[in-house]
Amino acid sequence: QIMMVKRAHSIAPWDTLPSGRSLADADEVAVREFVEMGIKAGRISGEFTTTADTLARLDMIAQDGTLTNAGVELFCHAPAIYPRIKMGLLAGNDKIDIFDLQQEGLPLIQLLKKAEFFVISNIRRRFVFGKPGMSRLEIPEIPREAIREAIANALCHRNYLSGTAIEVNVYMDFVEIVNPGLFPEGDSPDRHLDGSVGDFRQRNPSIAQALFRSGMIERYGTGIPRIKRDCDEAGVRFRYRQTVNTTVIRFDRPGSQII
């Protein structure tokens, strides 16, 4: 059965398959925001006309007339009982005492922004003041770009068939992003870091392409090296680990160590 699933996925990735959900389920605000971001990034030409037109141009309408799975993840709200992301603020370095727990099922780009804001607002920031009249510059202890990239990677490359939510957890000494899914067969984080990523099949190519066109991510294979570069420049320790069915990215929080 596993071989049959792999074979079917190699022919037609999950995110390109019909979802059975109507085009009317797509959130027009999310679609408009996507188009505006894509135009600003120089990766989409032409203004927003209608939701249906945009979805058709993105190839997110299946042959049966319903949204593809990618269209649902990107532009529809998830049912409350199936959140896409769980965000936790923990009192220590375990999950025993929880200060805050949020669950979100927003469309993907709004979800990415919400999760990024959750992390940034719950870690330390320093303020740099420029010349008189200039606004202050807010610098988080973990680079914002690295956090965004890690969350985007999880949304982009996760195993959506698992039915498990991504976890974004802020602990006292570190931040972890838990992606329910391993790298595709033959691929690994090490290969991205050493530049030998090659031409591997993406798990969710339609979602990845859409996030690229929105300007939220760069091309496949550049995410982990970019995270490492940003962390190295900021003096932040970055690492990852893989469990049986998850990929975990961890950022150590500078200056916050339990003795």
Short mmCIF file of C-alpha atoms in Angstrom, two decimals:
data_model
loop_
_atom_site.label_atom_id
_atom_site.label_comp_id
_atom_site.label_asym_id
_atom_site.label_seq_id
_atom_site.Cartn_x
_atom_site.Cartn_y
_atom_site.Cartn_z
CA GLN A 1 0.00 0.00 0.00
CA ILE A 2 2.89 2.38 0.81
CA MET A 3 4.43 1.67 -2.61
CA MET A 4 1.08 2.43 -4.28
CA VAL A 5 0.86 5.79 -2.46
CA LYS A 6 4.44 6.68 -3.47
CA ARG A 7 3.77 5.72 -7.08
CA ALA A 8 0.56 7.79 -7.20
CA HIS A 9 2.36 10.77 -5.63
CA SER A 10 5.16 10.59 -8.20
CA ILE A 11 2.59 10.83 -10.98
CA ALA A 12 0.36 13.49 -9.40
CA PRO A 13 1.51 15.15 -6.15
CA TRP A 14 -1.14 15.50 -3.45
CA ASP A 15 -1.39 19.27 -3.74
CA THR A 16 -2.37 19.07 -7.43
CA LEU A 17 -5.29 16.68 -6.83
CA PRO A 18 -8.96 17.79 -6.63
CA SER A 19 -10.16 18.59 -3.11
CA GLY A 20 -13.89 18.47 -3.72
CA ARG A 21 -14.27 21.98 -2.28
CA SER A 22 -16.03 24.67 -4.26
CA LEU A 23 -14.35 27.79 -5.62
CA ALA A 24 -16.81 29.71 -3.45
CA ASP A 25 -14.87 28.48 -0.40
CA ALA A 26 -11.81 30.49 -1.40
CA ASP A 27 -11.30 33.66 0.66
CA GLU A 28 -11.25 36.60 -1.76
CA VAL A 29 -9.23 38.71 0.70
CA ALA A 30 -6.51 36.03 0.77
CA VAL A 31 -6.48 35.80 -3.03
CA ARG A 32 -6.26 39.60 -3.41
CA GLU A 33 -3.42 39.76 -0.87
CA PHE A 34 -1.56 37.04 -2.76
CA VAL A 35 -1.84 38.92 -6.06
CA GLU A 36 -0.74 42.22 -4.49
CA MET A 37 2.30 40.56 -2.89
CA GLY A 38 3.21 38.83 -6.16
CA ILE A 39 3.02 42.09 -8.11
CA LYS A 40 5.20 43.82 -5.50
CA ALA A 41 7.72 40.98 -5.73
CA GLY A 42 7.73 41.23 -9.52
CA ARG A 43 6.58 37.63 -9.89
CA ILE A 44 2.96 38.21 -10.94
CA SER A 45 1.84 40.40 -13.81
CA GLY A 46 -1.62 41.89 -14.10
CA GLU A 47 -3.98 43.21 -11.45
CA PHE A 48 -6.55 41.18 -9.54
CA THR A 49 -9.72 40.60 -11.58
CA THR A 50 -11.70 37.79 -9.96
CA THR A 51 -10.93 34.96 -7.56
CA ALA A 52 -11.80 32.35 -10.19
CA ASP A 53 -9.50 33.99 -12.78
CA THR A 54 -6.58 34.08 -10.32
CA LEU A 55 -7.09 30.45 -9.30
CA ALA A 56 -7.24 29.40 -12.94
CA ARG A 57 -4.01 31.26 -13.74
CA LEU A 58 -2.37 29.51 -10.78
CA ASP A 59 -3.64 26.14 -12.08
CA MET A 60 -5.51 25.55 -8.82
CA ILE A 61 -8.81 24.49 -10.34
CA ALA A 62 -8.97 20.73 -10.89
CA GLN A 63 -10.54 19.05 -13.89
CA ASP A 64 -13.71 18.35 -11.92
CA GLY A 65 -14.15 22.10 -11.32
CA THR A 66 -13.27 22.01 -7.63
CA LEU A 67 -10.23 23.55 -5.97
CA THR A 68 -7.03 21.57 -5.94
CA ASN A 69 -5.64 20.70 -2.50
CA ALA A 70 -3.10 23.49 -2.95
CA GLY A 71 -5.91 25.95 -3.60
CA VAL A 72 -7.60 24.89 -0.36
CA GLU A 73 -4.44 25.23 1.74
CA LEU A 74 -3.48 28.57 0.24
CA PHE A 75 -6.84 30.31 0.06
CA CYS A 76 -9.40 28.57 2.30
CA HIS A 77 -9.86 28.49 6.05
CA ALA A 78 -9.40 25.13 7.74
CA PRO A 79 -12.10 23.67 10.03
CA ALA A 80 -11.50 24.59 13.68
CA ILE A 81 -11.02 20.93 14.62
CA TYR A 82 -8.16 20.62 12.11
CA PRO A 83 -5.83 23.58 12.76
CA ARG A 84 -2.90 24.04 10.41
CA ILE A 85 -0.56 25.46 13.06
CA LYS A 86 -0.35 25.23 16.85
CA MET A 87 1.68 27.97 18.53
CA GLY A 88 2.86 27.65 22.09
CA LEU A 89 4.63 29.93 24.57
CA LEU A 90 6.24 27.78 27.27
CA ALA A 91 7.45 28.79 30.73
CA GLY A 92 10.57 26.64 30.59
CA ASN A 93 12.28 24.23 28.21
CA ASP A 94 9.53 21.61 28.21
CA LYS A 95 5.77 21.54 27.65
CA ILE A 96 4.77 21.24 31.30
CA ASP A 97 3.86 24.90 31.98
CA ILE A 98 2.21 26.75 29.11
CA PHE A 99 1.74 30.52 29.12
CA ASP A 100 -0.16 30.68 25.83
CA LEU A 101 -1.46 28.22 23.24
CA GLN A 102 -3.04 29.26 19.95
CA GLN A 103 -4.41 27.20 17.07
CA GLU A 104 -4.89 28.68 13.62
CA GLY A 105 -6.45 27.52 10.37
CA LEU A 106 -5.92 30.65 8.26
CA PRO A 107 -5.03 30.56 4.55
CA LEU A 108 -1.29 29.87 4.18
CA ILE A 109 0.14 33.35 3.67
CA GLN A 110 -1.93 34.85 6.50
CA LEU A 111 -0.93 31.82 8.59
CA LEU A 112 2.75 32.40 7.90
CA LYS A 113 2.49 36.04 8.93
CA LYS A 114 0.56 35.16 12.11
CA ALA A 115 3.09 32.52 13.15
CA GLU A 116 6.04 34.83 12.44
CA PHE A 117 4.41 37.57 14.54
CA PHE A 118 3.80 35.09 17.38
CA VAL A 119 7.50 34.23 17.57
CA ILE A 120 8.79 37.79 17.16
CA SER A 121 6.40 39.16 19.80
CA ASN A 122 7.45 36.51 22.32
CA ILE A 123 11.23 36.73 22.04
CA ARG A 124 13.57 39.53 23.08
CA ARG A 125 14.12 42.50 20.83
CA ARG A 126 16.59 45.36 21.01
CA PHE A 127 15.92 48.81 19.65
CA VAL A 128 18.37 50.81 17.59
CA PHE A 129 17.77 54.53 17.23
CA GLY A 130 19.02 56.38 14.18
CA LYS A 131 19.13 60.07 13.42
CA PRO A 132 16.55 62.42 14.97
CA GLY A 133 13.21 62.04 13.26
CA MET A 134 13.90 58.51 12.08
CA SER A 135 11.85 55.63 13.42
CA ARG A 136 13.55 53.17 15.73
CA LEU A 137 14.80 49.87 14.34
CA GLU A 138 13.61 46.73 16.12
CA ILE A 139 16.06 43.80 16.00
CA PRO A 140 14.82 40.44 17.37
CA GLU A 141 17.29 38.07 19.07
CA ILE A 142 16.64 35.52 16.30
CA PRO A 143 16.67 36.94 12.74
CA ARG A 144 13.15 37.56 11.49
CA GLU A 145 14.08 36.31 8.02
CA ALA A 146 15.30 32.99 9.44
CA ILE A 147 12.09 32.49 11.42
CA ARG A 148 9.95 33.30 8.39
CA GLU A 149 11.96 30.95 6.17
CA ALA A 150 11.71 28.07 8.65
CA ILE A 151 7.93 28.44 9.01
CA ALA A 152 7.51 28.81 5.24
CA ASN A 153 9.58 25.68 4.65
CA ALA A 154 7.34 23.73 7.03
CA LEU A 155 4.17 24.98 5.32
CA CYS A 156 5.64 24.31 1.91
CA HIS A 157 7.19 20.89 2.38
CA ARG A 158 5.11 19.25 5.13
CA ASN A 159 3.24 15.99 4.71
CA TYR A 160 -0.37 17.16 4.48
CA LEU A 161 -1.66 13.59 4.49
CA SER A 162 -0.58 13.19 8.12
CA GLY A 163 -3.41 15.41 9.36
CA THR A 164 -1.06 16.77 12.04
CA ALA A 165 -0.57 20.48 12.65
CA ILE A 166 2.78 22.24 12.39
CA GLU A 167 4.05 23.30 15.82
CA VAL A 168 5.73 26.63 16.51
CA ASN A 169 6.97 26.64 20.10
CA VAL A 170 8.77 29.41 21.98
CA TYR A 171 10.65 27.97 24.96
CA MET A 172 12.70 29.84 27.52
CA ASP A 173 16.02 29.03 25.82
CA PHE A 174 15.06 28.21 22.24
CA VAL A 175 12.42 28.26 19.51
CA GLU A 176 11.40 25.13 17.62
CA ILE A 177 9.39 24.65 14.44
CA VAL A 178 8.12 21.08 14.10
CA ASN A 179 7.23 20.01 10.58
CA PRO A 180 5.03 16.87 10.31
CA GLY A 181 6.99 15.28 7.51
CA LEU A 182 10.47 14.17 6.49
CA PHE A 183 12.44 15.37 3.51
CA PRO A 184 11.49 13.60 0.25
CA GLU A 185 13.26 10.30 -0.39
CA GLY A 186 16.86 10.91 -1.44
CA ASP A 187 16.89 14.44 -0.03
CA SER A 188 18.11 15.68 3.36
CA PRO A 189 18.93 18.91 5.22
CA ASP A 190 22.65 18.09 4.93
CA ARG A 191 22.45 18.09 1.14
CA HIS A 192 20.94 21.57 1.21
CA LEU A 193 23.68 22.85 3.50
CA ASP A 194 26.55 21.39 1.46
CA GLY A 195 25.07 22.52 -1.86
CA SER A 196 24.41 19.04 -3.26
CA VAL A 197 20.64 19.27 -3.17
CA GLY A 198 20.31 18.30 -6.83
CA ASP A 199 16.98 18.07 -8.63
CA PHE A 200 14.70 16.24 -6.18
CA ARG A 201 10.96 16.01 -6.62
CA GLN A 202 9.15 18.39 -4.28
CA ARG A 203 6.40 17.02 -2.07
CA ASN A 204 4.03 19.97 -2.75
CA PRO A 205 5.24 21.66 -5.96
CA SER A 206 2.07 23.70 -6.50
CA ILE A 207 2.20 25.19 -2.99
CA ALA A 208 5.94 25.83 -3.33
CA GLN A 209 5.49 27.62 -6.65
CA ALA A 210 2.65 29.77 -5.30
CA LEU A 211 4.64 30.82 -2.22
CA PHE A 212 7.56 31.67 -4.51
CA ARG A 213 5.34 33.80 -6.74
CA SER A 214 4.02 35.63 -3.68
CA GLY A 215 7.59 36.55 -2.71
CA MET A 216 7.40 34.67 0.59
CA ILE A 217 10.09 32.13 -0.33
CA GLU A 218 12.92 31.73 -2.81
CA ARG A 219 13.59 28.76 -5.07
CA TYR A 220 13.64 25.23 -3.69
CA GLY A 221 16.90 24.25 -2.06
CA THR A 222 17.87 27.74 -0.86
CA GLY A 223 15.86 27.89 2.40
CA ILE A 224 18.14 26.05 4.82
CA PRO A 225 21.36 27.71 3.56
CA ARG A 226 19.66 31.10 3.90
CA ILE A 227 18.56 30.29 7.46
CA LYS A 228 22.11 29.25 8.37
CA ARG A 229 23.60 32.37 6.77
CA ASP A 230 21.25 34.70 8.66
CA CYS A 231 21.85 32.87 11.95
CA ASP A 232 25.63 32.84 11.49
CA GLU A 233 25.61 36.60 10.85
CA ALA A 234 23.54 37.17 14.01
CA GLY A 235 25.54 34.75 16.15
CA VAL A 236 22.51 32.49 16.68
CA ARG A 237 22.92 28.73 16.88
CA PHE A 238 20.72 26.92 14.37
CA ARG A 239 20.29 23.16 14.10
CA TYR A 240 17.81 20.55 12.99
CA ARG A 241 16.91 16.99 13.76
CA GLN A 242 14.64 14.37 12.22
CA THR A 243 12.47 11.95 14.16
CA VAL A 244 10.51 9.03 12.76
CA ASN A 245 8.03 11.34 11.03
CA THR A 246 8.98 14.96 11.75
CA THR A 247 11.66 17.48 10.86
CA VAL A 248 12.49 19.92 13.67
CA ILE A 249 14.32 23.21 13.23
CA ARG A 250 15.67 24.78 16.42
CA PHE A 251 16.99 28.28 17.09
CA ASP A 252 18.79 28.88 20.38
CA ARG A 253 17.84 32.13 22.09
CA PRO A 254 21.01 34.13 22.88
CA GLY A 255 21.43 35.32 26.45
CA SER A 256 18.67 33.18 27.90
CA GLN A 257 20.20 30.14 29.57
CA ILE A 258 18.80 28.23 32.52
CA ILE A 259 21.53 27.48 35.08
#
